[in-house]
Short mmCIF file of C-alpha atoms in Angstrom, two decimals:
data_model
loop_
_atom_site.label_atom_id
_atom_site.label_comp_id
_atom_site.label_asym_id
_atom_site.label_seq_id
_atom_site.Cartn_x
_atom_site.Cartn_y
_atom_site.Cartn_z
CA MET V 24 80.13 11.63 38.18
CA PHE V 25 76.51 10.50 37.82
CA ARG V 26 74.24 12.38 40.25
CA VAL V 27 70.65 12.29 41.51
CA ALA V 28 69.89 15.31 39.32
CA ASP V 29 70.89 13.28 36.24
CA ILE V 30 68.49 10.38 36.82
CA ASP V 31 65.29 11.77 35.33
CA VAL V 32 67.16 13.43 32.46
CA LEU V 33 68.72 10.11 31.46
CA ARG V 34 65.57 8.06 32.10
CA ASN V 35 63.46 10.36 29.92
CA SER V 36 66.05 10.41 27.13
CA LEU V 37 66.14 6.65 26.63
CA GLU V 38 64.81 5.33 23.34
CA GLU V 39 63.08 2.00 22.85
CA ILE V 40 65.72 -0.72 22.71
CA ASP V 41 66.55 -2.61 19.53
CA PHE V 42 68.82 -5.57 20.27
CA ARG V 43 70.08 -5.52 16.68
CA SER V 44 70.80 -1.82 16.21
CA GLU V 45 73.17 0.37 18.20
CA LYS V 46 72.14 3.93 18.91
CA PHE V 47 74.14 7.08 19.49
CA VAL V 48 75.66 7.19 22.98
CA SER V 49 74.75 10.56 24.46
CA PHE V 50 76.81 12.45 27.03
CA GLU V 51 74.28 11.47 29.71
CA ILE V 52 74.51 7.78 28.82
CA SER V 53 78.30 7.91 28.68
CA ARG V 54 78.49 9.51 32.12
CA TYR V 55 76.18 6.82 33.56
CA LEU V 56 78.15 3.98 31.96
CA ASN V 57 81.47 5.34 33.21
CA HIS V 58 80.14 5.88 36.74
CA TYR V 59 79.06 2.25 37.06
CA GLY V 60 81.88 0.70 35.04
CA LEU V 61 79.58 -0.47 32.25
CA ASN V 62 81.69 1.15 29.53
CA ALA V 63 83.03 -1.14 26.81
CA ASP V 64 86.70 -0.65 27.77
CA ASN V 65 85.96 -2.04 31.22
CA LEU V 66 83.65 -4.93 30.33
CA PHE V 67 84.81 -6.54 27.10
CA PRO V 68 87.89 -8.79 27.35
CA ARG V 69 89.08 -7.84 23.87
CA GLN V 70 88.77 -4.51 22.12
CA ASP V 71 86.91 -5.16 18.89
CA SER V 72 84.82 -2.75 16.86
CA ARG V 73 82.22 -5.52 16.50
CA ASN V 74 81.55 -5.67 20.24
CA THR V 75 78.09 -4.22 20.76
CA HIS V 76 76.14 -2.60 23.56
CA GLN V 77 72.50 -1.62 23.15
CA PHE V 78 70.86 0.44 25.89
CA GLY V 79 67.28 1.68 25.99
CA TYR V 80 63.91 0.66 27.36
CA PHE V 81 61.09 -1.71 26.54
CA PRO V 82 57.45 -1.14 27.52
CA CYS V 83 55.62 -3.54 29.82
CA ALA V 84 52.16 -2.66 31.14
CA THR V 85 52.54 0.82 32.64
CA PHE V 86 56.33 0.57 33.01
CA ARG V 87 59.26 1.64 30.87
CA ILE V 88 61.93 -0.94 31.66
CA ALA V 89 65.56 0.13 31.22
CA CYS V 90 67.50 -2.63 29.50
CA HIS V 91 71.05 -3.41 28.31
CA TYR V 92 72.32 -5.89 25.75
CA PHE V 93 76.04 -6.65 25.57
CA SER V 94 77.44 -8.91 22.87
CA PRO V 95 80.83 -10.04 21.56
CA PRO V 96 81.23 -10.23 17.76
CA PRO V 97 78.47 -12.39 16.20
CA GLU V 98 80.76 -15.24 15.14
CA LYS V 99 82.07 -15.61 18.70
CA VAL V 100 78.75 -15.61 20.62
CA CYS V 101 77.85 -19.05 22.00
CA GLY V 102 74.64 -18.16 23.86
CA THR V 103 72.82 -15.49 25.85
CA VAL V 104 72.60 -14.98 29.60
CA PHE V 105 69.67 -13.13 31.16
CA ILE V 106 70.72 -11.55 34.46
CA VAL V 107 67.95 -10.69 36.94
CA HIS V 108 69.05 -8.46 39.81
CA GLY V 109 67.96 -8.25 43.44
CA TYR V 110 65.95 -5.82 45.55
CA TYR V 111 67.52 -2.33 45.76
CA ASP V 112 69.88 -3.29 42.90
CA HIS V 113 70.07 -2.25 39.26
CA ALA V 114 72.09 -3.16 36.16
CA GLY V 115 74.88 -0.76 37.09
CA LEU V 116 75.93 -2.99 39.99
CA TYR V 117 76.41 -6.13 37.90
CA GLY V 118 79.61 -5.33 36.03
CA HIS V 119 81.48 -8.29 37.53
CA LEU V 120 78.94 -10.84 36.29
CA ILE V 121 78.58 -9.14 32.91
CA LYS V 122 82.37 -9.18 32.48
CA TYR V 123 82.49 -12.86 33.47
CA CYS V 124 79.86 -13.77 30.85
CA LEU V 125 81.55 -11.75 28.10
CA ARG V 126 84.85 -13.53 28.84
CA LYS V 127 82.97 -16.75 28.09
CA ASP V 128 81.71 -15.30 24.78
CA LEU V 129 78.17 -15.17 26.15
CA ALA V 130 75.95 -12.23 25.25
CA VAL V 131 74.16 -10.59 28.20
CA VAL V 132 70.71 -9.10 28.66
CA ILE V 133 70.09 -7.27 31.93
CA PHE V 134 67.20 -4.98 32.82
CA ASP V 135 66.23 -2.83 35.80
CA LEU V 136 63.19 -4.11 37.67
CA PRO V 137 60.22 -1.71 38.01
CA GLY V 138 60.97 0.88 40.68
CA HIS V 139 64.70 0.21 40.41
CA GLY V 140 67.54 1.90 38.57
CA LEU V 141 66.39 3.72 35.46
CA SER V 142 63.07 1.90 35.08
CA THR V 143 59.86 3.69 35.95
CA GLY V 144 57.63 2.77 38.89
CA ALA V 145 57.36 3.70 42.55
CA ILE V 146 60.83 3.49 44.10
CA ALA V 147 61.68 0.00 45.43
CA SER V 148 57.98 -0.88 45.43
CA ILE V 149 55.61 -3.22 43.61
CA ASP V 150 51.96 -4.19 43.95
CA SER V 151 52.49 -7.86 43.12
CA PHE V 152 55.45 -10.10 42.33
CA SER V 153 53.45 -11.21 39.29
CA GLN V 154 54.37 -7.83 37.78
CA TYR V 155 58.04 -8.78 38.02
CA ARG V 156 57.25 -12.06 36.26
CA GLU V 157 55.43 -10.17 33.50
CA VAL V 158 58.46 -7.93 32.95
CA PHE V 159 60.78 -10.94 32.76
CA SER V 160 58.43 -12.61 30.27
CA ALA V 161 58.24 -9.42 28.18
CA CYS V 162 62.03 -9.30 28.02
CA LEU V 163 62.19 -12.92 26.86
CA ARG V 164 59.58 -12.28 24.16
CA LEU V 165 61.58 -9.31 22.93
CA ALA V 166 64.74 -11.42 22.83
CA GLN V 167 62.91 -14.18 20.95
CA THR V 168 61.64 -11.72 18.36
CA ALA V 169 65.17 -10.34 17.92
CA GLY V 170 66.55 -13.86 17.52
CA LEU V 171 69.17 -13.56 20.26
CA CYS V 172 71.71 -16.35 20.21
CA LYS V 173 70.75 -19.62 21.88
CA PRO V 174 71.11 -21.57 24.09
CA TRP V 175 69.71 -19.22 26.71
CA ARG V 176 70.76 -19.20 30.33
CA VAL V 177 69.54 -17.36 33.44
CA LEU V 178 71.61 -15.95 36.27
CA ALA V 179 69.64 -14.34 39.11
CA GLN V 180 70.54 -12.76 42.45
CA SER V 181 68.28 -12.76 45.54
CA THR V 182 64.87 -11.28 44.60
CA GLY V 183 65.83 -12.00 41.01
CA GLY V 184 65.95 -15.65 42.05
CA ALA V 185 62.42 -15.41 43.44
CA ILE V 186 61.26 -13.93 40.14
CA VAL V 187 62.89 -16.67 38.08
CA MET V 188 61.51 -19.41 40.35
CA ASP V 189 58.06 -17.85 40.08
CA SER V 190 58.34 -17.83 36.30
CA CYS V 191 59.51 -21.45 36.21
CA LEU V 192 56.76 -22.67 38.53
CA ALA V 193 54.06 -20.74 36.66
CA THR V 194 55.20 -22.06 33.24
CA CYS V 195 57.24 -25.15 34.11
CA ASP V 196 57.28 -26.99 30.78
CA GLU V 197 58.04 -23.83 28.83
CA SER V 198 60.85 -22.79 31.19
CA THR V 199 62.40 -26.26 31.20
CA ASP V 200 62.60 -26.21 27.40
CA ARG V 201 63.64 -22.57 27.11
CA PHE V 202 66.76 -22.44 29.28
CA GLU V 203 69.85 -24.59 29.11
CA SER V 204 70.77 -23.58 32.64
CA ILE V 205 69.21 -21.65 35.53
CA VAL V 206 71.52 -20.42 38.28
CA LEU V 207 70.20 -18.68 41.39
CA LEU V 208 72.55 -16.73 43.68
CA ALA V 209 71.33 -16.54 47.30
CA PRO V 210 67.70 -16.74 46.12
CA LEU V 211 65.01 -15.04 48.15
CA VAL V 212 62.12 -17.01 49.51
CA ARG V 213 61.92 -15.77 53.07
CA PRO V 214 64.16 -12.99 54.47
CA GLN V 215 66.03 -13.43 57.72
CA GLY V 216 63.76 -12.60 60.68
CA TRP V 217 60.68 -12.95 58.51
CA LEU V 218 58.21 -14.09 61.17
CA SER V 219 58.71 -11.05 63.39
CA GLY V 220 59.06 -8.73 60.40
CA SER V 221 55.85 -10.00 58.85
CA LEU V 222 53.95 -9.43 62.08
CA LEU V 223 55.35 -5.91 62.38
CA HIS V 224 54.33 -5.21 58.77
CA THR V 225 50.75 -6.33 59.53
CA LEU V 226 50.58 -3.93 62.47
CA LEU V 227 52.17 -0.93 60.73
CA GLU V 228 50.96 -1.23 57.12
CA PRO V 229 47.75 0.80 57.65
CA PHE V 230 49.80 3.71 58.99
CA VAL V 231 53.23 3.62 57.33
CA GLU V 232 54.11 3.58 53.61
CA THR V 233 57.88 3.37 54.00
CA VAL V 234 60.51 2.96 56.68
CA ALA V 235 64.11 4.16 56.55
CA ARG V 236 66.41 1.65 54.96
CA LYS V 237 69.27 0.25 56.99
CA PHE V 238 72.32 -0.43 54.84
CA VAL V 239 73.45 -3.88 55.98
CA VAL V 240 76.78 -5.63 55.58
CA ASN V 241 75.81 -8.04 52.79
CA SER V 242 79.25 -8.41 51.18
CA SER V 243 82.88 -8.77 52.21
CA ASP V 244 83.83 -6.15 49.62
CA GLU V 245 84.20 -2.91 51.60
CA GLU V 246 84.57 -0.85 48.44
CA PHE V 247 81.21 -2.10 47.15
CA LEU V 248 79.49 -1.39 50.48
CA ARG V 249 80.94 2.12 50.54
CA PHE V 250 79.88 2.74 46.94
CA ILE V 251 76.21 1.86 47.47
CA ARG V 252 76.10 3.89 50.70
CA GLU V 253 77.85 7.00 49.44
CA SER V 254 78.20 7.09 45.65
CA ASP V 255 75.20 5.36 44.08
CA PRO V 256 72.40 7.86 43.35
CA LEU V 257 70.11 5.03 42.19
CA GLN V 258 69.93 3.49 45.68
CA SER V 259 66.61 3.74 47.51
CA LYS V 260 66.81 5.15 51.02
CA VAL V 261 63.58 3.47 52.13
CA LEU V 262 61.95 0.06 52.46
CA SER V 263 58.48 0.01 50.92
CA ALA V 264 55.66 -1.46 53.02
CA ARG V 265 53.88 -2.22 49.75
CA TRP V 266 56.84 -4.32 48.59
CA VAL V 267 56.79 -6.29 51.85
CA GLY V 268 53.06 -6.87 51.37
CA ALA V 269 53.71 -8.13 47.84
CA LEU V 270 56.33 -10.53 49.19
CA LYS V 271 53.86 -11.83 51.79
CA GLN V 272 51.32 -12.55 49.08
CA TRP V 273 53.93 -14.17 46.85
CA LEU V 274 54.96 -16.53 49.65
CA VAL V 275 51.36 -17.76 49.86
CA GLU V 276 51.31 -18.31 46.09
CA PHE V 277 54.74 -19.97 46.11
CA GLU V 278 53.49 -22.59 48.57
CA LYS V 279 50.61 -23.48 46.24
CA TYR V 280 52.73 -24.13 43.15
CA THR V 281 53.16 -27.69 41.90
CA PRO V 282 56.81 -28.85 41.92
CA CYS V 283 58.72 -28.29 38.68
CA ALA V 284 61.25 -30.58 36.98
CA ALA V 285 63.43 -27.68 35.82
CA ARG V 286 67.09 -28.21 36.63
CA ILE V 287 68.35 -25.30 38.68
CA ALA V 288 71.62 -24.65 40.46
CA VAL V 289 71.57 -22.68 43.71
CA VAL V 290 74.70 -20.95 44.98
CA GLN V 291 74.48 -19.88 48.61
CA GLY V 292 76.86 -18.08 50.95
CA ALA V 293 77.25 -19.66 54.38
CA GLU V 294 77.55 -16.24 56.07
CA ASP V 295 74.40 -14.79 54.48
CA THR V 296 72.30 -12.95 57.09
CA THR V 297 69.92 -11.30 54.59
CA VAL V 298 67.81 -14.31 53.63
CA ASP V 299 66.76 -17.25 55.79
CA TRP V 300 68.80 -19.56 53.61
CA ARG V 301 68.45 -22.73 55.68
CA TYR V 302 64.67 -22.51 55.38
CA ASN V 303 64.85 -21.34 51.77
CA LEU V 304 67.00 -24.23 50.55
CA LYS V 305 64.57 -26.75 52.02
CA VAL V 306 61.52 -25.26 50.30
CA ILE V 307 63.39 -24.74 47.03
CA GLU V 308 64.34 -28.43 47.00
CA LYS V 309 60.65 -29.32 47.47
CA LYS V 310 59.54 -27.13 44.58
CA PHE V 311 62.51 -28.09 42.37
CA PRO V 312 63.42 -31.72 43.16
CA LYS V 313 66.31 -31.63 40.66
CA ALA V 314 67.90 -28.56 42.25
CA VAL V 315 71.59 -28.79 43.13
CA THR V 316 73.02 -26.52 45.84
CA TYR V 317 76.58 -25.20 46.07
CA MET V 318 77.71 -23.58 49.31
CA ILE V 319 80.47 -20.97 49.51
CA ALA V 320 82.05 -20.71 52.95
CA GLU V 321 82.57 -17.15 54.26
CA ALA V 322 80.37 -15.64 51.53
CA ARG V 323 77.67 -13.17 52.49
CA HIS V 324 74.47 -12.40 50.60
CA HIS V 325 75.46 -10.29 47.61
CA LEU V 326 77.39 -12.94 45.71
CA ALA V 327 77.43 -10.79 42.57
CA ASN V 328 79.49 -8.22 44.47
CA GLU V 329 81.48 -10.23 46.97
CA SER V 330 85.22 -9.80 47.55
CA GLU V 331 87.47 -10.87 44.69
CA ASP V 332 88.54 -14.19 46.23
CA ILE V 333 84.92 -15.20 46.88
CA ARG V 334 83.90 -14.10 43.38
CA GLU V 335 86.61 -16.36 41.98
CA ARG V 336 85.08 -19.27 43.88
CA LEU V 337 81.69 -18.29 42.45
CA TYR V 338 83.13 -18.21 38.93
CA SER V 339 84.57 -21.71 39.40
CA ILE V 340 81.06 -22.93 40.16
CA LEU V 341 79.58 -21.00 37.24
CA ASP V 342 82.15 -22.57 34.92
CA ASN V 343 80.43 -25.89 35.59
CA VAL V 344 76.75 -24.95 35.87
CA LEU V 345 76.08 -21.89 33.67
#
């Protein structure tokens, strides 16, 4: 069992990650991996001593960013997928997608955003979405230096989708050349109820730093919902007013970007009540004219952790676009 009391101990014990060199797996790391199902026995489709998992951190500005690298044996790897998680999430919740990629002989890089999981930073908060983009860019530079297997692909959920879109729009030509495929799962542009929420934020921001988080039903998987409510010590219990302010500013910047020719695939659940997906799909298509959208009936927001039957429908789409 991984507990709140273990978080700082593990975070402070992490060494700087080396994608090409495995390090000793401490008791604290082992307990964390087992708690979230990130242990090798659970993730890799075949037991092989040449399967590798590197876990550590990389520095970016003032942050120490917790990062994982999973890889099948070198002769089997046919590319690398960078997974970018959503708000309130962390790498420990992405076992299903990691397992899917490894079944396809794709190596996986996944990191915790600042203020999330085992990365440093104010909990579930950020001053500017540009800081997220800088962390993503730092991860890609590290992967380039390490010579991680190409072609590269990106798979991003919700806020992770906003980060990837921001990166693509800020460096369109580079992003178009860098990634063979870019897949966004229920990408965030504007949350559901944004107009009233934005007004409330304007009124309350001078007086309130955080508000209590309401755990919403964003998946059909009851076990997942129960886990994040009751058994995940890395879950934030608050919504940061600073994060909402950063989103407001990012929306202004997003509108100003010139459209990008990058080919992206968007997968969206028709029962998503977390993001304003009807609005979002329209503006995404304006910024990315080559975007292709795939709808999944009955799916809610957290596509990475939907019920098994919906995940299978997601995997069928990923088979064709990732």
